[in-house]
C-alpha positions as a Markdown table, in Angstrom:
| # | Residue | x | y | z |
|---|---|---|---|---|
| 1 | Met | 0.0 | 0.0 | 0.0 |
| 2 | Gln | 1.4 | 3.4 | -0.9 |
| 3 | Gly | 1.4 | 6.6 | 1.2 |
| 4 | Val | 1.0 | 10.2 | 0.2 |
| 5 | Phe | 4.8 | 10.7 | 0.1 |
| 6 | Phe | 5.2 | 8.7 | -3.1 |
| 7 | Arg | 2.5 | 10.7 | -4.9 |
| 8 | Asp | 3.7 | 14.0 | -3.5 |
| 9 | Ser | 7.4 | 13.3 | -4.3 |
| 10 | Val | 6.3 | 12.4 | -7.9 |
| 11 | Arg | 4.4 | 15.8 | -8.0 |
| 12 | Arg | 7.4 | 17.8 | -6.8 |
| 13 | Arg | 9.7 | 16.1 | -9.3 |
| 14 | Ala | 7.2 | 16.5 | -12.2 |
| 15 | Glu | 6.7 | 20.2 | -11.4 |
| 16 | Gly | 10.4 | 20.7 | -11.4 |
| 17 | Ser | 10.8 | 19.0 | -14.7 |
| 18 | Gly | 7.9 | 20.8 | -16.4 |
| 19 | Val | 5.9 | 17.6 | -16.7 |
| 20 | Ala | 2.1 | 17.7 | -16.3 |
| 21 | Gly | -0.3 | 15.0 | -15.1 |
| 22 | Trp | -1.5 | 13.4 | -11.9 |
| 23 | Ala | -0.9 | 10.6 | -9.4 |
| 24 | Ser | -3.6 | 8.7 | -7.6 |
| 25 | Asn | -3.8 | 5.7 | -5.2 |
| 26 | Arg | -6.0 | 2.9 | -6.6 |
| 27 | Asp | -8.2 | 0.6 | -4.7 |
| 28 | Asp | -5.9 | -2.3 | -5.2 |
| 29 | Gly | -3.0 | -0.5 | -3.3 |
| 30 | Thr | -1.1 | 0.6 | -6.4 |
| 31 | Val | -0.4 | 4.1 | -7.6 |
| 32 | Glu | -1.4 | 5.3 | -11.1 |
| 33 | Val | 0.6 | 8.1 | -12.5 |
| 34 | Val | -0.2 | 10.0 | -15.8 |
| 35 | Leu | 2.6 | 12.1 | -17.3 |
| 36 | Glu | 2.6 | 14.5 | -20.2 |
| 37 | Gly | 5.5 | 16.7 | -21.4 |
| 38 | Gln | 8.7 | 16.6 | -23.4 |
| 39 | Ala | 9.8 | 13.0 | -24.2 |
| 40 | Glu | 13.1 | 13.3 | -22.2 |
| 41 | Ala | 11.4 | 14.8 | -19.2 |
| 42 | Val | 8.7 | 12.1 | -19.2 |
| 43 | Asp | 11.3 | 9.4 | -19.6 |
| 44 | Ser | 13.2 | 10.8 | -16.6 |
| 45 | Met | 10.0 | 10.7 | -14.6 |
| 46 | Val | 9.3 | 7.1 | -15.6 |
| 47 | Glu | 12.8 | 6.2 | -14.4 |
| 48 | Tyr | 12.2 | 8.0 | -11.1 |
| 49 | Cys | 8.9 | 6.1 | -10.6 |
| 50 | Arg | 10.8 | 2.8 | -11.0 |
| 51 | Ser | 12.4 | 3.3 | -7.6 |
| 52 | Gly | 10.5 | 6.2 | -6.0 |
| 53 | Pro | 11.6 | 8.3 | -3.1 |
| 54 | Gly | 13.7 | 7.2 | -0.2 |
| 55 | Arg | 12.2 | 4.1 | 1.4 |
| 56 | Ala | 9.6 | 3.4 | -1.3 |
| 57 | Glu | 9.3 | -0.2 | -2.5 |
| 58 | Val | 8.3 | -0.4 | -6.1 |
| 59 | Ala | 7.6 | -4.0 | -7.1 |
| 60 | Arg | 6.5 | -3.4 | -10.6 |
| 61 | Leu | 6.1 | -0.6 | -13.1 |
| 62 | Asp | 3.8 | -0.9 | -16.1 |
| 63 | Val | 4.1 | 1.8 | -18.8 |
| 64 | Thr | 1.4 | 2.5 | -21.4 |
| 65 | Glu | 1.6 | 5.2 | -24.0 |
| 66 | Glu | -1.7 | 7.1 | -24.7 |
| 67 | Lys | -2.7 | 10.1 | -26.7 |
| 68 | Pro | -1.9 | 13.3 | -24.7 |
| 69 | Glu | -4.9 | 15.0 | -23.1 |
| 70 | Gly | -3.4 | 18.5 | -22.9 |
| 71 | Leu | -3.0 | 18.4 | -19.1 |
| 72 | Gly | -1.6 | 21.4 | -17.3 |
| 73 | Gly | 0.1 | 21.3 | -13.9 |
| 74 | Phe | 0.4 | 18.2 | -11.7 |
| 75 | Gln | -2.2 | 17.0 | -9.2 |
| 76 | Val | -2.1 | 14.5 | -6.4 |
| 77 | Arg | -5.6 | 12.9 | -6.3 |
């Protein structure tokens, strides 16, 4: 089960990288993250999500590419 620190650390990193999107806890205990921005910045965010902050334990990361929605800013939901 994930805590708010994972989502908020993703938010802070995304905002610093100019990446838009959101992060949300799902009912099954996983975290869903949607990222939009320059390819290099998004790739860097995906790599960050592979390990997460500090003591985070990331067991698996699934990446799916979708059509951009034109998101602005980054939200923790």
